[in-house]
PDB file of C-alpha atoms in Angstrom:
ATOM      1  CA  MET A   1      29.165 -60.548 -23.251  1.00 53.00           C
ATOM      2  CA  LYS A   2      29.097 -56.419 -22.423  1.00 71.00           C
ATOM      3  CA  ASP A   3      25.391 -55.839 -21.832  1.00 81.00           C
ATOM      4  CA  ILE A   4      23.903 -51.783 -23.203  1.00 86.00           C
ATOM      5  CA  ARG A   5      23.368 -50.842 -19.420  1.00 86.00           C
ATOM      6  CA  THR A   6      27.529 -51.036 -19.222  1.00 86.00           C
ATOM      7  CA  ILE A   7      28.052 -48.931 -22.601  1.00 87.00           C
ATOM      8  CA  THR A   8      27.776 -45.572 -22.468  1.00 88.00           C
ATOM      9  CA  PRO A   9      24.717 -44.312 -23.905  1.00 89.00           C
ATOM     10  CA  GLU A  10      26.250 -41.377 -25.847  1.00 90.00           C
ATOM     11  CA  LYS A  11      28.959 -43.899 -28.076  1.00 91.00           C
ATOM     12  CA  TYR A  12      25.942 -46.966 -27.932  1.00 91.00           C
ATOM     13  CA  ASN A  13      23.400 -44.151 -29.766  1.00 91.00           C
ATOM     14  CA  LEU A  14      25.498 -43.233 -32.472  1.00 92.00           C
ATOM     15  CA  THR A  15      26.290 -46.589 -33.519  1.00 92.00           C
ATOM     16  CA  LEU A  16      22.305 -47.294 -33.349  1.00 93.00           C
ATOM     17  CA  ALA A  17      21.429 -44.258 -35.008  1.00 93.00           C
ATOM     18  CA  GLU A  18      24.012 -45.114 -37.985  1.00 93.00           C
ATOM     19  CA  ALA A  19      22.616 -48.483 -38.020  1.00 93.00           C
ATOM     20  CA  LEU A  20      19.100 -47.182 -38.787  1.00 93.00           C
ATOM     21  CA  LYS A  21      20.353 -44.664 -41.356  1.00 93.00           C
ATOM     22  CA  VAL A  22      19.990 -47.839 -43.386  1.00 93.00           C
ATOM     23  CA  ILE A  23      16.311 -49.576 -42.530  1.00 93.00           C
ATOM     24  CA  PRO A  24      14.145 -47.795 -44.378  1.00 92.00           C
ATOM     25  CA  GLU A  25      11.332 -47.670 -42.474  1.00 92.00           C
ATOM     26  CA  PHE A  26      12.870 -44.930 -40.090  1.00 92.00           C
ATOM     27  CA  LYS A  27      12.686 -41.933 -42.567  1.00 92.00           C
ATOM     28  CA  LYS A  28      12.629 -38.566 -41.040  1.00 92.00           C
ATOM     29  CA  PRO A  29       9.857 -36.590 -42.413  1.00 93.00           C
ATOM     30  CA  GLU A  30      10.107 -33.633 -44.073  1.00 93.00           C
ATOM     31  CA  TRP A  31       8.553 -31.307 -41.012  1.00 93.00           C
ATOM     32  CA  ILE A  32      11.322 -32.415 -38.691  1.00 92.00           C
ATOM     33  CA  ASP A  33      13.539 -29.369 -39.403  1.00 90.00           C
ATOM     34  CA  PHE A  34      10.987 -27.021 -38.465  1.00 92.00           C
ATOM     35  CA  VAL A  35       8.931 -28.105 -35.200  1.00 92.00           C
ATOM     36  CA  LYS A  36      10.730 -27.774 -31.868  1.00 91.00           C
ATOM     37  CA  THR A  37      11.262 -31.334 -29.720  1.00 90.00           C
ATOM     38  CA  SER A  38       9.027 -29.729 -26.454  1.00 90.00           C
ATOM     39  CA  THR A  39       7.402 -26.668 -25.476  1.00 89.00           C
ATOM     40  CA  HIS A  40      10.616 -26.192 -22.993  1.00 90.00           C
ATOM     41  CA  LYS A  41      12.711 -25.705 -26.155  1.00 90.00           C
ATOM     42  CA  GLU A  42      12.866 -22.245 -27.691  1.00 90.00           C
ATOM     43  CA  ARG A  43      14.269 -23.670 -31.203  1.00 91.00           C
ATOM     44  CA  PRO A  44      13.702 -26.723 -33.528  1.00 90.00           C
ATOM     45  CA  ASN A  45      16.236 -28.958 -33.419  1.00 88.00           C
ATOM     46  CA  VAL A  46      19.155 -28.134 -36.230  1.00 89.00           C
ATOM     47  CA  GLU A  47      20.900 -31.308 -35.755  1.00 89.00           C
ATOM     48  CA  PRO A  48      21.172 -33.280 -39.564  1.00 88.00           C
ATOM     49  CA  ASP A  49      20.518 -37.101 -37.826  1.00 91.00           C
ATOM     50  CA  PHE A  50      18.939 -35.804 -34.951  1.00 93.00           C
ATOM     51  CA  TRP A  51      15.506 -38.699 -36.098  1.00 94.00           C
ATOM     52  CA  HIS A  52      17.739 -40.736 -35.600  1.00 95.00           C
ATOM     53  CA  LYS A  53      19.348 -40.551 -33.137  1.00 94.00           C
ATOM     54  CA  ARG A  54      16.304 -40.211 -31.362  1.00 95.00           C
ATOM     55  CA  ALA A  55      15.288 -42.933 -32.429  1.00 95.00           C
ATOM     56  CA  ALA A  56      18.453 -44.565 -31.359  1.00 95.00           C
ATOM     57  CA  SER A  57      17.369 -43.877 -28.064  1.00 95.00           C
ATOM     58  CA  ILE A  58      14.132 -44.677 -27.664  1.00 95.00           C
ATOM     59  CA  LEU A  59      14.919 -47.881 -28.865  1.00 95.00           C
ATOM     60  CA  ARG A  60      18.030 -48.050 -25.954  1.00 94.00           C
ATOM     61  CA  GLN A  61      15.174 -46.757 -23.845  1.00 94.00           C
ATOM     62  CA  VAL A  62      12.891 -49.467 -24.475  1.00 94.00           C
ATOM     63  CA  TYR A  63      15.108 -52.232 -24.232  1.00 93.00           C
ATOM     64  CA  ILE A  64      16.319 -51.094 -20.523  1.00 92.00           C
ATOM     65  CA  ASN A  65      12.537 -50.280 -19.421  1.00 91.00           C
ATOM     66  CA  GLY A  66      10.377 -52.860 -21.057  1.00 88.00           C
ATOM     67  CA  THR A  67       7.081 -52.139 -21.360  1.00 91.00           C
ATOM     68  CA  VAL A  68       7.319 -48.577 -22.195  1.00 93.00           C
ATOM     69  CA  GLY A  69       4.388 -45.726 -23.194  1.00 92.00           C
ATOM     70  CA  VAL A  70       4.416 -42.551 -25.102  1.00 94.00           C
ATOM     71  CA  GLU A  71       3.452 -40.477 -21.958  1.00 94.00           C
ATOM     72  CA  ARG A  72       6.486 -42.105 -20.307  1.00 94.00           C
ATOM     73  CA  LEU A  73       8.457 -41.056 -23.063  1.00 95.00           C
ATOM     74  CA  ARG A  74       7.506 -37.879 -23.045  1.00 95.00           C
ATOM     75  CA  THR A  75       8.611 -37.301 -19.646  1.00 95.00           C
ATOM     76  CA  ARG A  76      11.487 -38.460 -20.376  1.00 94.00           C
ATOM     77  CA  TYR A  77      12.479 -36.217 -23.226  1.00 94.00           C
ATOM     78  CA  GLY A  78      10.977 -32.956 -21.121  1.00 94.00           C
ATOM     79  CA  GLY A  79      12.810 -30.411 -19.193  1.00 94.00           C
ATOM     80  CA  ARG A  80      12.692 -27.587 -17.509  1.00 95.00           C
ATOM     81  CA  LYS A  81      10.543 -24.263 -19.063  1.00 95.00           C
ATOM     82  CA  LYS A  82      12.107 -20.637 -18.458  1.00 93.00           C
ATOM     83  CA  ARG A  83       9.305 -18.237 -18.067  1.00 93.00           C
ATOM     84  CA  GLY A  84      10.732 -14.882 -17.186  1.00 94.00           C
ATOM     85  CA  SER A  85      10.149 -13.780 -13.814  1.00 96.00           C
ATOM     86  CA  ARG A  86       8.300 -16.535 -12.950  1.00 96.00           C
ATOM     87  CA  PRO A  87      10.005 -19.689 -11.392  1.00 97.00           C
ATOM     88  CA  ALA A  88      10.963 -22.467 -14.068  1.00 95.00           C
ATOM     89  CA  GLU A  89       8.230 -25.181 -14.198  1.00 96.00           C
ATOM     90  CA  PHE A  90       8.670 -29.097 -15.813  1.00 96.00           C
ATOM     91  CA  ARG A  91       7.575 -29.708 -19.211  1.00 95.00           C
ATOM     92  CA  LYS A  92       7.064 -33.263 -20.832  1.00 95.00           C
ATOM     93  CA  GLY A  93       8.255 -33.281 -24.703  1.00 94.00           C
ATOM     94  CA  GLY A  94       5.935 -33.214 -27.511  1.00 92.00           C
ATOM     95  CA  GLY A  95       4.454 -36.757 -28.367  1.00 93.00           C
ATOM     96  CA  LYS A  96       4.290 -36.311 -32.029  1.00 94.00           C
ATOM     97  CA  ILE A  97       7.951 -37.349 -32.790  1.00 95.00           C
ATOM     98  CA  ILE A  98       8.002 -40.226 -30.193  1.00 95.00           C
ATOM     99  CA  ARG A  99       4.902 -41.628 -31.623  1.00 95.00           C
ATOM    100  CA  LEU A 100       6.091 -41.399 -35.049  1.00 96.00           C
ATOM    101  CA  ILE A 101       9.617 -42.893 -34.008  1.00 96.00           C
ATOM    102  CA  LEU A 102       7.649 -45.882 -32.268  1.00 95.00           C
ATOM    103  CA  GLN A 103       4.695 -46.406 -35.462  1.00 95.00           C
ATOM    104  CA  GLN A 104       8.100 -46.836 -37.739  1.00 95.00           C
ATOM    105  CA  SER A 105       9.929 -49.577 -35.055  1.00 95.00           C
ATOM    106  CA  ASP A 106       6.762 -51.368 -35.203  1.00 95.00           C
ATOM    107  CA  SER A 107       7.185 -51.470 -39.238  1.00 94.00           C
ATOM    108  CA  ALA A 108       9.961 -52.522 -38.884  1.00 94.00           C
ATOM    109  CA  GLY A 109       9.648 -55.595 -36.699  1.00 93.00           C
ATOM    110  CA  PHE A 110      10.933 -54.431 -33.785  1.00 95.00           C
ATOM    111  CA  THR A 111       8.466 -53.493 -30.891  1.00 95.00           C
ATOM    112  CA  GLU A 112       5.668 -54.274 -30.867  1.00 94.00           C
ATOM    113  CA  LYS A 113       2.031 -53.029 -28.279  1.00 93.00           C
ATOM    114  CA  VAL A 114       0.830 -55.164 -25.624  1.00 90.00           C
ATOM    115  CA  LYS A 115      -2.391 -54.362 -23.957  1.00 87.00           C
ATOM    116  CA  GLU A 116      -1.515 -56.115 -20.114  1.00 82.00           C
ATOM    117  CA  LYS A 117      -0.910 -54.857 -16.653  1.00 81.00           C
ATOM    118  CA  LYS A 118       1.127 -52.463 -18.369  1.00 81.00           C
ATOM    119  CA  SER A 119       0.466 -51.308 -21.725  1.00 87.00           C
ATOM    120  CA  GLY A 120       3.011 -50.086 -24.083  1.00 91.00           C
ATOM    121  CA  ARG A 121       5.528 -51.208 -26.691  1.00 93.00           C
ATOM    122  CA  LYS A 122       7.776 -53.336 -25.772  1.00 92.00           C
ATOM    123  CA  LEU A 123      10.908 -55.394 -28.149  1.00 93.00           C
ATOM    124  CA  THR A 124      10.567 -58.282 -30.075  1.00 94.00           C
ATOM    125  CA  GLN A 125      12.954 -60.841 -30.157  1.00 94.00           C
ATOM    126  CA  LYS A 126      14.057 -59.654 -33.222  1.00 94.00           C
ATOM    127  CA  GLY A 127      14.508 -56.223 -32.093  1.00 92.00           C
ATOM    128  CA  GLN A 128      16.091 -56.972 -29.241  1.00 91.00           C
ATOM    129  CA  ASP A 129      18.554 -59.635 -30.807  1.00 92.00           C
ATOM    130  CA  PHE A 130      19.229 -56.438 -33.651  1.00 92.00           C
ATOM    131  CA  LEU A 131      20.082 -53.729 -30.619  1.00 91.00           C
ATOM    132  CA  GLU A 132      22.207 -56.378 -28.851  1.00 90.00           C
ATOM    133  CA  SER A 133      24.084 -56.910 -32.144  1.00 89.00           C
ATOM    134  CA  PHE A 134      26.187 -53.631 -31.723  1.00 81.00           C
ATOM    135  CA  VAL A 135      27.295 -54.857 -28.215  1.00 81.00           C
ATOM    136  CA  LYS A 136      30.790 -55.439 -28.049  1.00 71.00           C
TER     137      LYS A 136
END
């Protein structure tokens, strides 16, 4: 059996995003078409299915890294901020999008909050089975 880590992320995330579209908990908010995903971006994202692609990517990150918090994912989705004639700097990604996707995955039963040595979210058995069902 293949592992999620052996499949190319682009291919796996697209397959998972299509599956997340039919789950009622992963509903795209109305405001997502008007906000930037981070301070380093110049414009909002124009992809029509951006929400489900980002949700698939976040669920894959939780699967690979184990227990993951919002701050760690903000760092993962950050990037270089162009500052004119000054040198570019790294900026974290926006937290609201990540936080809302994690809350949706909690309500779907795919993740749960953990308060241990390393706090954050981790996959439940239902979530792990769901993510592994797309490995071919």
